[in-house]
Coordinates of C-alpha atoms in Angstrom, one line a residue:
X86 CA 69.5 106.6 90.1
X87 CA 71.9 105.9 92.8
X88 CA 72.8 109.0 95.0
X89 CA 76.4 109.1 96.7
X90 CA 76.9 112.1 98.9
X91 CA 80.6 113.2 99.5
X92 CA 81.5 115.8 102.6
X93 CA 84.7 117.4 101.8
X94 CA 86.4 119.1 98.8
X95 CA 90.0 118.2 100.1
X96 CA 92.3 115.4 98.4
X97 CA 90.2 112.6 99.5
X98 CA 86.6 114.1 98.5
X99 CA 87.8 114.9 95.0
X100 CA 89.6 111.8 94.1
X101 CA 86.4 110.2 95.2
X102 CA 84.6 112.1 93.0
X103 CA 86.8 111.2 89.8
X104 CA 86.9 107.5 90.9
X105 CA 82.9 107.3 91.1
X106 CA 82.6 109.0 87.6
X107 CA 84.9 106.9 86.1
X108 CA 83.1 103.8 87.3
X109 CA 79.5 105.0 86.7
X110 CA 78.6 107.6 84.1
X111 CA 75.1 107.9 85.7
X112 CA 75.5 108.0 89.3
X113 CA 74.1 111.1 91.0
X114 CA 76.9 112.7 93.2
X115 CA 76.4 115.5 95.4
X116 CA 79.5 117.1 97.3
X117 CA 79.0 119.3 100.3
X118 CA 81.7 121.9 101.1
X119 CA 81.9 125.5 102.4
X120 CA 83.5 126.4 99.3
X121 CA 83.8 125.3 95.7
X122 CA 87.7 125.1 96.1
X123 CA 90.7 123.0 96.6
X124 CA 93.4 124.4 99.0
X125 CA 96.7 122.8 97.6
X126 CA 98.6 122.5 100.9
X127 CA 101.7 121.1 99.5
X128 CA 102.5 124.6 98.1
X129 CA 102.0 126.4 101.3
X130 CA 105.7 126.1 102.2
X131 CA 106.6 128.5 99.3
X132 CA 104.6 131.3 100.2
X133 CA 106.7 133.2 102.9
X134 CA 109.4 133.3 100.3
X135 CA 106.9 134.4 97.4
X136 CA 107.6 131.5 95.3
X137 CA 104.1 130.6 95.7
X138 CA 100.9 132.9 95.9
X139 CA 96.8 132.7 96.3
X140 CA 96.8 131.2 92.2
X141 CA 99.0 128.3 93.3
X142 CA 97.1 127.4 96.7
X143 CA 93.5 128.0 96.1
X144 CA 92.1 125.9 93.0
X145 CA 88.6 126.9 91.9
X146 CA 86.4 123.8 91.4
X147 CA 83.3 125.1 89.6
X148 CA 84.4 123.8 86.1
X149 CA 85.6 120.4 87.7
X150 CA 82.1 119.8 89.3
X151 CA 80.6 120.8 85.9
X152 CA 82.9 118.4 83.8
X153 CA 82.0 115.7 86.4
X154 CA 78.4 116.3 86.8
X155 CA 78.5 116.9 90.2
X156 CA 76.0 118.9 92.5
X157 CA 78.0 121.2 94.9
X158 CA 76.1 122.3 98.0
X159 CA 77.7 125.2 99.7
X160 CA 77.2 124.7 103.2
X161 CA 78.8 123.1 106.5
X162 CA 77.7 119.7 108.0
X163 CA 76.6 119.9 111.5
X164 CA 75.4 116.1 111.7
X165 CA 73.6 113.0 110.5
X166 CA 70.4 111.5 111.1
X167 CA 68.0 108.6 109.9
X168 CA 70.6 105.8 110.1
X169 CA 73.2 108.4 108.5
X170 CA 71.1 108.4 105.1
X171 CA 70.5 112.3 106.0
X172 CA 73.1 114.7 106.2
X173 CA 72.2 117.8 108.3
X174 CA 73.5 121.1 107.2
X175 CA 73.7 124.4 108.8
X176 CA 70.7 126.5 108.8
X177 CA 68.4 123.4 108.6
X178 CA 68.9 122.2 105.1
X179 CA 69.5 118.4 104.6
X180 CA 70.9 116.2 101.7
X181 CA 69.9 112.5 101.6
X182 CA 72.1 109.9 100.3
X183 CA 72.1 106.1 99.4
X184 CA 75.7 105.8 100.3
X185 CA 78.0 108.3 102.0
X186 CA 81.8 109.4 101.9
X187 CA 83.4 111.4 104.8
X188 CA 86.3 113.2 103.5
X189 CA 86.0 116.4 105.8
X190 CA 89.8 116.4 106.9
X191 CA 90.9 116.5 110.6
X192 CA 90.5 119.1 113.5
X193 CA 93.6 120.6 115.3
X194 CA 93.8 120.0 118.8
X195 CA 94.2 123.6 120.3
X196 CA 94.3 123.0 124.0
X197 CA 97.4 124.0 124.9
X198 CA 97.7 127.4 127.1
X199 CA 98.6 130.2 124.9
X200 CA 98.2 128.4 121.7
X201 CA 96.8 131.6 120.1
X202 CA 100.4 132.9 120.1
X203 CA 101.3 130.2 117.4
X204 CA 100.5 130.2 113.7
X205 CA 99.5 126.8 112.4
X206 CA 100.4 126.9 108.8
X207 CA 98.2 123.8 107.6
X208 CA 95.1 125.8 108.6
X209 CA 95.3 127.5 105.2
X210 CA 96.7 130.2 103.0
X211 CA 95.7 133.3 105.7
X212 CA 98.1 131.5 108.3
X213 CA 101.2 131.2 106.0
X214 CA 100.7 134.7 104.7
X215 CA 100.8 135.7 108.5
X216 CA 104.0 134.0 108.2
X217 CA 105.3 136.0 105.4
X218 CA 104.3 139.3 106.8
X219 CA 105.5 138.9 110.3
X220 CA 109.2 137.7 108.6
X221 CA 109.0 141.1 106.3
X222 CA 108.5 142.9 109.6
X223 CA 111.4 141.3 111.7
X224 CA 114.8 142.5 111.2
X225 CA 116.1 140.0 113.8
X226 CA 114.9 137.6 116.3
X227 CA 114.0 134.0 117.5
X228 CA 111.9 131.7 115.2
X229 CA 110.4 128.6 116.9
X230 CA 109.2 125.7 114.8
X231 CA 107.7 122.4 115.8
X232 CA 105.1 119.8 116.0
X233 CA 102.9 117.5 118.5
X234 CA 100.6 114.6 118.1
X235 CA 97.5 113.4 119.5
X236 CA 98.6 110.7 122.2
X237 CA 95.5 108.6 121.8
X238 CA 96.0 108.5 117.9
X239 CA 99.8 108.0 116.9
X240 CA 98.7 108.7 113.1
X241 CA 97.0 111.7 113.6
X242 CA 99.8 114.2 113.2
X243 CA 101.3 116.0 110.4
X244 CA 105.0 116.5 111.2
X245 CA 106.4 116.6 107.4
X246 CA 105.3 120.3 106.6
X247 CA 107.2 121.7 109.8
X248 CA 110.5 120.3 108.5
X249 CA 109.7 122.2 105.2
X250 CA 109.1 125.4 107.0
X251 CA 112.1 125.0 109.2
X252 CA 114.7 124.2 106.3
X253 CA 112.8 126.6 103.9
X254 CA 112.8 129.7 106.4
X255 CA 116.5 128.7 107.0
X256 CA 117.1 128.9 103.0
X257 CA 115.0 131.9 102.3
X258 CA 116.7 133.9 105.1
X259 CA 120.1 132.8 103.8
X260 CA 119.1 134.1 100.3
X261 CA 118.0 137.3 102.0
X262 CA 121.4 137.5 103.4
X263 CA 120.1 137.7 106.9
X264 CA 120.5 134.5 108.3
X265 CA 123.2 135.6 110.7
X266 CA 120.6 137.7 112.4
X267 CA 118.0 134.9 113.6
X268 CA 118.0 131.9 115.6
X269 CA 116.1 129.2 114.8
X270 CA 114.7 126.5 117.0
X271 CA 113.1 123.1 116.2
X272 CA 110.9 121.6 119.1
X273 CA 108.9 118.6 119.4
X274 CA 107.8 116.2 122.5
X275 CA 109.3 113.4 120.1
X276 CA 112.9 112.5 120.9
X277 CA 113.3 111.1 117.5
X278 CA 111.6 113.8 115.2
X279 CA 110.4 112.1 111.9
X280 CA 110.6 108.7 113.1
X281 CA 107.6 107.6 111.2
X282 CA 109.6 108.4 108.1
X283 CA 112.2 105.9 109.1
X284 CA 115.4 105.5 111.3
X285 CA 117.5 107.0 108.2
X286 CA 115.2 109.8 107.6
X287 CA 115.6 110.7 111.4
X288 CA 119.6 110.8 110.9
X289 CA 119.2 112.8 107.7
X290 CA 117.0 115.5 109.0
X291 CA 118.7 116.1 112.5
X292 CA 122.1 116.2 110.2
X293 CA 120.5 118.8 108.0
X294 CA 119.3 120.9 111.2
X295 CA 123.2 120.6 112.6
X296 CA 124.5 121.8 109.3
X297 CA 122.1 124.6 108.9
X298 CA 123.0 125.8 112.7
X299 CA 119.3 125.1 114.0
X300 CA 119.0 124.3 117.5
X301 CA 117.0 121.3 118.6
X302 CA 114.7 121.1 121.8
X303 CA 113.5 117.4 121.6
X304 CA 111.9 114.9 123.8
X305 CA 110.1 117.4 126.3
X306 CA 106.5 118.1 126.8
X307 CA 105.2 121.3 125.8
X308 CA 103.6 123.3 128.5
X309 CA 102.4 126.5 127.2
X310 CA 103.2 129.5 124.5
X311 CA 103.8 132.9 125.4
X312 CA 104.0 136.2 123.1
X313 CA 108.0 135.7 123.1
X314 CA 108.7 132.4 124.1
X315 CA 108.0 128.3 124.7
X316 CA 107.7 126.6 127.6
X317 CA 108.2 122.8 128.3
X318 CA 108.6 120.8 131.1
X319 CA 112.6 121.0 131.0
X320 CA 112.7 124.9 130.5
X321 CA 112.0 127.4 128.0
X322 CA 113.6 129.3 125.0
X323 CA 112.7 133.0 123.6
X324 CA 110.6 132.8 120.3
X325 CA 109.2 136.1 118.3
X326 CA 107.5 133.9 115.9
X327 CA 106.3 130.5 116.5
X328 CA 105.1 128.0 114.0
X329 CA 103.3 125.1 115.4
X330 CA 101.4 121.9 114.0
X331 CA 99.3 120.3 116.8
X332 CA 97.8 116.8 116.8
X333 CA 94.8 116.3 114.8
X334 CA 91.3 114.7 116.1
X335 CA 87.8 114.5 114.5
X336 CA 85.5 117.2 113.5
X337 CA 83.1 118.7 115.7
X338 CA 80.2 117.4 113.8
X339 CA 81.1 113.9 114.4
X340 CA 79.6 114.4 118.0
X341 CA 76.1 115.0 116.6
X342 CA 76.1 111.5 114.9
X343 CA 76.4 107.7 116.0
X344 CA 79.5 107.0 114.2
X345 CA 82.2 104.8 115.6
X346 CA 85.1 106.7 117.1
X347 CA 88.4 105.7 117.8
X348 CA 90.1 106.7 121.2
X349 CA 91.6 109.8 119.4
X350 CA 88.4 111.1 118.1
X351 CA 88.6 110.0 114.6
X352 CA 86.0 107.8 112.6
X353 CA 87.0 104.3 113.0
X354 CA 87.2 102.5 109.8
X355 CA 87.9 99.0 108.7
X356 CA 90.4 98.1 105.9
X357 CA 87.8 98.7 103.2
X358 CA 87.3 102.3 104.7
X359 CA 83.8 101.4 105.9
X360 CA 83.1 102.8 109.4
X361 CA 82.4 100.2 111.8
X362 CA 78.7 99.4 112.4
X363 CA 77.7 101.9 109.9
X364 CA 75.6 100.9 106.8
X365 CA 77.1 102.3 103.6
X366 CA 79.1 105.0 105.1
X367 CA 82.9 105.5 104.3
X368 CA 85.9 107.4 105.4
X369 CA 88.9 108.6 103.6
X370 CA 91.9 110.9 104.6
X371 CA 92.4 112.7 107.8
X372 CA 88.8 112.0 109.2
X373 CA 89.5 108.3 109.7
X374 CA 91.5 106.2 111.9
X375 CA 92.3 103.1 109.7
X376 CA 93.9 99.5 110.9
X377 CA 97.8 99.6 110.2
X378 CA 101.0 100.8 111.3
X379 CA 101.6 103.8 113.7
X380 CA 103.5 105.5 110.8
X381 CA 100.6 105.5 108.5
X382 CA 100.7 109.0 107.3
X383 CA 98.1 111.9 107.4
X384 CA 98.9 113.2 103.9
X385 CA 97.5 113.8 100.4
X386 CA 99.0 110.7 98.9
X387 CA 97.4 108.4 101.4
X388 CA 93.8 110.5 101.4
X389 CA 93.9 109.6 97.5
X390 CA 94.5 106.2 97.9
X391 CA 91.9 105.6 100.5
X392 CA 89.3 107.6 98.7
X393 CA 89.6 105.3 95.5
X394 CA 89.1 102.2 97.7
X395 CA 86.2 104.2 99.6
X396 CA 84.5 105.2 96.3
X397 CA 84.9 101.5 94.8
X398 CA 83.4 99.8 97.6
X399 CA 80.5 102.3 97.9
X400 CA 79.5 101.4 94.4
X401 CA 80.0 97.7 95.0
X402 CA 77.9 97.8 97.9
X403 CA 75.2 99.7 96.3
X404 CA 75.2 97.0 93.6
X405 CA 74.8 94.3 96.5
X406 CA 78.5 93.1 96.0
X407 CA 80.7 92.6 99.1
X408 CA 83.5 95.5 99.6
X409 CA 86.6 94.1 98.6
X410 CA 88.8 97.0 97.8
X411 CA 91.6 98.0 100.2
X412 CA 94.3 100.7 100.0
X413 CA 98.0 100.3 99.8
X414 CA 99.7 101.8 102.8
X415 CA 102.3 104.3 101.6
X416 CA 104.4 106.9 102.9
X417 CA 105.8 109.2 100.3
X418 CA 106.9 112.6 100.4
X419 CA 109.7 115.3 99.5
X420 CA 110.6 117.3 102.2
X421 CA 111.5 120.6 100.3
X422 CA 113.8 123.4 101.4
X423 CA 113.0 126.1 99.0
X424 CA 116.0 125.3 96.6
X425 CA 116.4 121.3 97.4
X426 CA 114.6 118.6 98.6
X427 CA 115.0 115.0 100.4
X428 CA 112.8 112.3 98.9
X429 CA 111.5 109.6 101.5
X430 CA 108.9 106.8 100.9
X431 CA 107.9 104.0 103.2
X432 CA 105.9 100.9 102.6
X433 CA 105.2 97.8 104.5
X434 CA 108.2 96.3 102.9
X435 CA 110.4 99.1 103.7
X436 CA 111.7 102.6 103.3
X437 CA 114.0 104.3 100.8
X438 CA 115.6 107.8 100.7
X439 CA 117.5 110.0 98.3
X440 CA 119.8 112.7 99.8
X441 CA 119.3 116.4 99.8
X442 CA 119.5 117.6 95.9
X443 CA 118.3 120.2 93.4
X444 CA 116.3 117.8 91.3
X445 CA 113.9 117.1 94.2
X446 CA 112.7 120.5 94.5
X447 CA 112.1 120.7 90.9
X448 CA 110.2 117.5 90.8
X449 CA 108.0 118.5 93.5
X450 CA 107.0 121.8 91.6
X451 CA 106.5 119.9 88.6
X452 CA 104.2 117.5 90.4
X453 CA 102.1 120.1 91.9
X454 CA 101.7 121.6 88.5
X455 CA 100.8 118.1 86.8
X456 CA 98.4 117.1 89.7
X457 CA 96.4 120.3 89.5
X458 CA 95.7 120.0 85.8
X459 CA 92.9 117.7 86.5
X460 CA 90.9 120.2 88.4
X461 CA 92.1 123.5 87.1

């Protein structure tokens, strides 16, 4: 019986499971992750307003694994050995494989001085709960929201959610009738925030900030964070609450492998999601550095597309067939603001955008419900 091991229970890991099982009912699938759960990141933006809570974010996977006949190993990966055929786990355990799919996500670069004074929302439920609780404590003050990238890996950034937190908090404070007591500042070293979404998107996002009376601090390298301010190379501004999304790099356990790495620290893959120079090892999602344009997103939709290609190629290679499945490069998102949303898509052929409207907020909520049905 063929054995494929998957590392990670995020979007890419679970899409790999579904794809593999659809293609092969007898395949032995092992998935390794610290918990049998999916953290549904797109709904994190609604936690601070109370529109989403734990049941919307943390999706238990025990029933899904049972339905898919997947063996779940609750552990943490620390490295690989024997030409990547053995996965090393914490406390000495090991899992062998005939082919390996790595979908363990990225690691946020937290090297800026005072980074502990900032909250990184995409680190999970506990992070956004801190934002919610801090907002409840504040009667007035300054809120700073921003992001940066990995200078050695242009695609390894996740700025989209920060626009959502920015507009979402603005909407929330207006609904609570206390927006006039708060100053909101958006900051990033990029001169054109959201450039990966397309030129029209940049104009739309900046216009939305102006309309909402949000201050911008753009194009200046961030030097440090303090308890009550953000310091950049061009000056500083007050911040009683800082939301910040750093750029991403590879997981620490990658250092305990011989896998090829990009300059930015991610696993270097080809267009078939194979890791360069590695036998029957594939990568999907935030862990990988893939060939393509700099605007290629690190988002759930892209991870799903890559995972499907990786899974099909893993099966083909185990059947002595050449890898032939590639993934579509596509950015697709709804920048939500708690009551409205801006739809943006971009492919190699061009980009498309719909203006801010109530319908897109409803669509985003409905899509989350529909997407998660397969795992609940």
